[in-house]
Structures are given as C-alpha cells and as structure tokens.
mmCIF file of C-alpha atoms in Angstrom:
data_model
loop_
_atom_site.group_PDB
_atom_site.id
_atom_site.type_symbol
_atom_site.label_atom_id
_atom_site.label_comp_id
_atom_site.label_asym_id
_atom_site.label_seq_id
_atom_site.Cartn_x
_atom_site.Cartn_y
_atom_site.Cartn_z
ATOM 1 C CA UNK A 1 0.000 0.000 0.000
ATOM 2 C CA UNK A 2 2.946 2.277 0.629
ATOM 3 C CA UNK A 3 5.642 1.383 -1.882
ATOM 4 C CA UNK A 4 3.715 1.905 -5.092
ATOM 5 C CA UNK A 5 1.669 4.882 -3.928
ATOM 6 C CA UNK A 6 4.499 6.935 -2.438
ATOM 7 C CA UNK A 7 6.027 8.118 -5.741
ATOM 8 C CA UNK A 8 2.557 9.017 -7.073
ATOM 9 C CA UNK A 9 1.785 10.953 -3.886
ATOM 10 C CA UNK A 10 5.112 12.794 -3.943
ATOM 11 C CA UNK A 11 4.793 13.849 -7.589
ATOM 12 C CA UNK A 12 1.161 14.931 -7.101
ATOM 13 C CA UNK A 13 2.334 16.940 -4.081
ATOM 14 C CA UNK A 14 4.907 18.859 -6.094
ATOM 15 C CA UNK A 15 8.161 16.923 -6.024
ATOM 16 C CA UNK A 16 9.923 16.397 -9.333
ATOM 17 C CA UNK A 17 10.627 13.043 -10.907
ATOM 18 C CA UNK A 18 14.345 13.610 -10.273
ATOM 19 C CA UNK A 19 13.734 14.198 -6.567
ATOM 20 C CA UNK A 20 11.632 11.038 -6.301
ATOM 21 C CA UNK A 21 14.328 9.096 -8.171
ATOM 22 C CA UNK A 22 16.947 10.452 -5.759
ATOM 23 C CA UNK A 23 14.798 9.356 -2.812
ATOM 24 C CA UNK A 24 14.450 5.883 -4.327
ATOM 25 C CA UNK A 25 18.262 5.707 -4.608
ATOM 26 C CA UNK A 26 18.499 6.770 -0.964
ATOM 27 C CA UNK A 27 16.124 3.950 -0.059
ATOM 28 C CA UNK A 28 18.033 1.308 -2.027
ATOM 29 C CA UNK A 29 21.449 2.372 -0.784
ATOM 30 C CA UNK A 30 20.244 2.452 2.833
ATOM 31 C CA UNK A 31 18.930 -1.075 2.463
ATOM 32 C CA UNK A 32 22.065 -2.322 0.703
ATOM 33 C CA UNK A 33 24.334 -0.864 3.406
ATOM 34 C CA UNK A 34 22.366 -2.580 6.156
ATOM 35 C CA UNK A 35 22.028 -6.125 4.794
ATOM 36 C CA UNK A 36 25.373 -7.305 6.115
ATOM 37 C CA UNK A 37 25.002 -5.413 9.391
ATOM 38 C CA UNK A 38 21.605 -7.011 10.034
ATOM 39 C CA UNK A 39 22.982 -10.443 9.127
ATOM 40 C CA UNK A 40 25.839 -10.042 11.603
ATOM 41 C CA UNK A 41 23.468 -8.762 14.268
ATOM 42 C CA UNK A 42 21.347 -11.910 13.903
ATOM 43 C CA UNK A 43 24.224 -14.082 15.120
ATOM 44 C CA UNK A 44 23.529 -12.813 18.631
ATOM 45 C CA UNK A 45 19.968 -11.521 18.324
ATOM 46 C CA UNK A 46 16.654 -13.300 18.054
ATOM 47 C CA UNK A 47 15.465 -12.872 14.449
ATOM 48 C CA UNK A 48 11.899 -12.263 15.681
ATOM 49 C CA UNK A 49 13.119 -9.178 17.559
ATOM 50 C CA UNK A 50 14.907 -7.920 14.467
ATOM 51 C CA UNK A 51 11.775 -8.564 12.418
ATOM 52 C CA UNK A 52 9.734 -6.563 14.937
ATOM 53 C CA UNK A 53 12.284 -3.779 14.666
ATOM 54 C CA UNK A 54 11.906 -3.810 10.879
ATOM 55 C CA UNK A 55 8.126 -3.530 11.080
ATOM 56 C CA UNK A 56 8.436 -0.681 13.570
ATOM 57 C CA UNK A 57 10.875 1.149 11.260
ATOM 58 C CA UNK A 58 8.394 0.725 8.422
ATOM 59 C CA UNK A 59 5.443 1.970 10.495
ATOM 60 C CA UNK A 60 7.310 5.047 11.643
ATOM 61 C CA UNK A 61 8.549 5.717 8.110
ATOM 62 C CA UNK A 62 5.017 5.699 6.754
ATOM 63 C CA UNK A 63 3.776 7.837 9.639
ATOM 64 C CA UNK A 64 6.342 10.504 8.777
ATOM 65 C CA UNK A 65 4.293 11.237 5.669
ATOM 66 C CA UNK A 66 1.239 11.973 7.793
ATOM 67 C CA UNK A 67 2.852 14.491 10.123
ATOM 68 C CA UNK A 68 2.117 18.093 9.241
ATOM 69 C CA UNK A 69 5.401 20.004 9.137
ATOM 70 C CA UNK A 70 5.328 23.743 8.712
ATOM 71 C CA UNK A 71 8.890 24.286 7.529
ATOM 72 C CA UNK A 72 10.365 24.884 4.072
ATOM 73 C CA UNK A 73 10.870 21.638 2.130
ATOM 74 C CA UNK A 74 8.794 19.777 4.726
ATOM 75 C CA UNK A 75 7.549 17.176 2.257
ATOM 76 C CA UNK A 76 11.041 16.533 0.896
ATOM 77 C CA UNK A 77 12.408 16.155 4.443
ATOM 78 C CA UNK A 78 9.635 13.814 5.622
ATOM 79 C CA UNK A 79 9.858 11.830 2.361
ATOM 80 C CA UNK A 80 13.632 11.460 2.812
ATOM 81 C CA UNK A 81 13.093 10.195 6.371
ATOM 82 C CA UNK A 82 10.375 7.869 5.157
ATOM 83 C CA UNK A 83 12.551 6.449 2.382
ATOM 84 C CA UNK A 84 15.514 5.956 4.764
ATOM 85 C CA UNK A 85 13.328 4.120 7.276
ATOM 86 C CA UNK A 86 11.819 2.090 4.461
ATOM 87 C CA UNK A 87 15.343 1.085 3.401
ATOM 88 C CA UNK A 88 16.167 0.124 6.997
ATOM 89 C CA UNK A 89 12.961 -1.844 7.334
ATOM 90 C CA UNK A 90 13.519 -3.617 4.031
ATOM 91 C CA UNK A 91 16.854 -5.055 5.146
ATOM 92 C CA UNK A 92 15.629 -5.893 8.649
ATOM 93 C CA UNK A 93 12.452 -7.566 7.418
ATOM 94 C CA UNK A 94 13.970 -9.545 4.561
ATOM 95 C CA UNK A 95 17.071 -10.802 6.386
ATOM 96 C CA UNK A 96 15.427 -11.535 9.732
ATOM 97 C CA UNK A 97 12.349 -13.219 8.243
ATOM 98 C CA UNK A 98 14.553 -15.514 6.153
ATOM 99 C CA UNK A 99 16.658 -16.270 9.224
ATOM 100 C CA UNK A 100 13.592 -16.899 11.361
ATOM 101 C CA UNK A 101 12.047 -19.243 8.804
ATOM 102 C CA UNK A 102 15.339 -21.084 8.438
ATOM 103 C CA UNK A 103 15.690 -21.547 12.188
ATOM 104 C CA UNK A 104 12.089 -22.676 12.666
ATOM 105 C CA UNK A 105 12.084 -25.305 9.923
ATOM 106 C CA UNK A 106 14.027 -28.523 9.542
ATOM 107 C CA UNK A 107 16.777 -28.706 6.912
ATOM 108 C CA UNK A 108 14.534 -30.970 4.802
ATOM 109 C CA UNK A 109 11.683 -28.495 4.662
ATOM 110 C CA UNK A 110 13.643 -25.233 4.448
ATOM 111 C CA UNK A 111 13.510 -25.001 0.644
ATOM 112 C CA UNK A 112 9.770 -25.452 0.378
ATOM 113 C CA UNK A 113 9.078 -23.267 3.419
ATOM 114 C CA UNK A 114 11.221 -20.438 2.036
ATOM 115 C CA UNK A 115 9.558 -20.789 -1.376
ATOM 116 C CA UNK A 116 6.119 -20.603 0.231
ATOM 117 C CA UNK A 117 7.154 -17.578 2.287
ATOM 118 C CA UNK A 118 8.436 -15.885 -0.864
ATOM 119 C CA UNK A 119 5.141 -16.616 -2.644
ATOM 120 C CA UNK A 120 3.152 -15.154 0.259
ATOM 121 C CA UNK A 121 5.430 -12.114 0.448
ATOM 122 C CA UNK A 122 5.175 -11.460 -3.289
ATOM 123 C CA UNK A 123 1.408 -11.943 -3.227
ATOM 124 C CA UNK A 124 1.189 -9.482 -0.350
ATOM 125 C CA UNK A 125 3.145 -6.913 -2.326
ATOM 126 C CA UNK A 126 0.805 -7.301 -5.315
ATOM 127 C CA UNK A 127 -2.376 -7.226 -3.210
ATOM 128 C CA UNK A 128 -1.064 -4.307 -1.157
ATOM 129 C CA UNK A 129 -0.288 -2.383 -4.326
ATOM 130 C CA UNK A 130 -3.789 -3.025 -5.658
ATOM 131 C CA UNK A 131 -5.417 -2.105 -2.348
ATOM 132 C CA UNK A 132 -3.247 1.005 -1.991
ATOM 133 C CA UNK A 133 -4.094 2.123 -5.498
ATOM 134 C CA UNK A 134 -7.792 1.620 -4.831
ATOM 135 C CA UNK A 135 -7.759 3.460 -1.485
ATOM 136 C CA UNK A 136 -5.643 6.330 -2.835
ATOM 137 C CA UNK A 137 -7.770 6.784 -5.946
ATOM 138 C CA UNK A 138 -11.179 6.342 -4.312
ATOM 139 C CA UNK A 139 -10.470 8.070 -1.001
ATOM 140 C CA UNK A 140 -7.085 9.678 -0.375
ATOM 141 C CA UNK A 141 -3.392 9.107 0.243
ATOM 142 C CA UNK A 142 -3.651 9.949 3.948
ATOM 143 C CA UNK A 143 -6.021 7.056 4.588
ATOM 144 C CA UNK A 144 -3.853 4.771 2.449
ATOM 145 C CA UNK A 145 -0.702 5.614 4.418
ATOM 146 C CA UNK A 146 -2.536 5.366 7.758
ATOM 147 C CA UNK A 147 -3.765 1.880 6.802
ATOM 148 C CA UNK A 148 -0.289 0.859 5.606
ATOM 149 C CA UNK A 149 1.287 1.992 8.871
ATOM 150 C CA UNK A 150 -1.392 0.219 10.921
ATOM 151 C CA UNK A 151 -0.882 -3.025 9.035
ATOM 152 C CA UNK A 152 2.851 -2.809 9.603
ATOM 153 C CA UNK A 153 2.245 -2.439 13.315
ATOM 154 C CA UNK A 154 -0.232 -5.335 13.301
ATOM 155 C CA UNK A 155 2.407 -7.555 11.679
ATOM 156 C CA UNK A 156 4.275 -7.408 14.996
ATOM 157 C CA UNK A 157 1.481 -9.110 16.964
ATOM 158 C CA UNK A 158 2.100 -12.732 15.817
ATOM 159 C CA UNK A 159 5.776 -12.327 16.683
ATOM 160 C CA UNK A 160 4.997 -11.933 20.394
ATOM 161 C CA UNK A 161 4.412 -15.662 20.788
ATOM 162 C CA UNK A 162 7.684 -16.448 18.988
ATOM 163 C CA UNK A 163 9.728 -14.360 21.411
ATOM 164 C CA UNK A 164 7.818 -15.713 24.401
ATOM 165 C CA UNK A 165 5.526 -12.802 25.185
ATOM 166 C CA UNK A 166 1.803 -13.247 25.401
ATOM 167 C CA UNK A 167 -0.467 -10.707 23.838
ATOM 168 C CA UNK A 168 -3.570 -10.227 25.934
ATOM 169 C CA UNK A 169 -6.613 -8.999 24.114
ATOM 170 C CA UNK A 170 -8.852 -6.713 26.151
ATOM 171 C CA UNK A 171 -11.713 -9.013 25.125
ATOM 172 C CA UNK A 172 -10.079 -12.105 26.644
ATOM 173 C CA UNK A 173 -10.716 -10.818 30.179
ATOM 174 C CA UNK A 174 -14.462 -10.360 29.636
ATOM 175 C CA UNK A 175 -15.366 -14.002 30.414
ATOM 176 C CA UNK A 176 -13.346 -13.778 33.644
ATOM 177 C CA UNK A 177 -15.132 -10.597 34.668
ATOM 178 C CA UNK A 178 -18.549 -12.138 33.922
ATOM 179 C CA UNK A 179 -17.742 -15.271 35.974
ATOM 180 C CA UNK A 180 -16.832 -13.173 39.007
ATOM 181 C CA UNK A 181 -20.123 -11.255 38.855
#
C-alpha cells in the first residue's frame, strides 16, 4: 500500500521526478548498506526481535508522511526520512524473516518453506499495491498511508508468541469478569 503509492503521492504533491528518483536511490542504498550489518546482528539476536524492529521502522517511516510540518521543504524532508526508514525496514524484514524461517524449519523443509514464504510475500506486495491504489484513488493518500502503517504495526502481533511474550486482548478478560459477577 505504501511502496507503489508513495512516488505518485510525492509527484502529485509537487516533487519532481528527479527528486523522487533520488529518494528511491536513498532507499536502495540504505537497504544495501544494512544487509550485512543485520545479518551479523542476527548471530547474537533473536530474528523475531529484528523482524519486529523492521516492522516498527516501516510503520514510523510511513507515519512521517502523515505528520504536518510547517517548515520549508517539509515534504522533501519527511519523504527522505520515510525512504531511509523504508530502506532500513527492508533489510531488517527480509534478512530476519529468512533467518527466522530457516531456524524454525528442519533442513529438509527449508527449501519449500522459504519458497512458500516468498510466494506469500510477493502476493502481499501485489495485493497491497492493488489495495493502496484503490484506497488512494477512491479516497485519499492519507487514509492509504494510515492503513499501511497500521498493518505494519499489526504484523508485529504474531511475533509476540515467537519471542515468548503473550499478547492479551482486552476481550479475553471479559469471560473472567462475567464469571466473578
């Protein structure tokens, strides 16, 4: 929802194609510089924690586009921050998710599990692009980016059980409250 709509949003908001291209280069180079660092970090760090960190980077990066700045070049500055955080999140998410899948599956099933994960990831990118295009064209970019950031944050929830934390829904205590009354 974010990746394909961001360049459209930036150009509609007044940035030039050259500026958007420069931001895309900033994104790619940030990601490329971090791949090895993230890989080395995973030797001593739980990949689920690194994956959570990647999703948080992505959520914050998308949220930067929603903050109203009242300074010259505000959009260019927030877009640069968004693209840098997107580059960080890309390396954290891709490296740590591959590491996590590899650690959680047996050597026999790693190939098929990684292929399935890649299929799901690619399908998510396609569906997210379609959904983002629909939301942006039928409603607005602000709602699209708010939804994209929310979904990135929600992606963290299933990781709680992997790292040993339990996520308690506020609705799970209702039956306990009713039994006491």
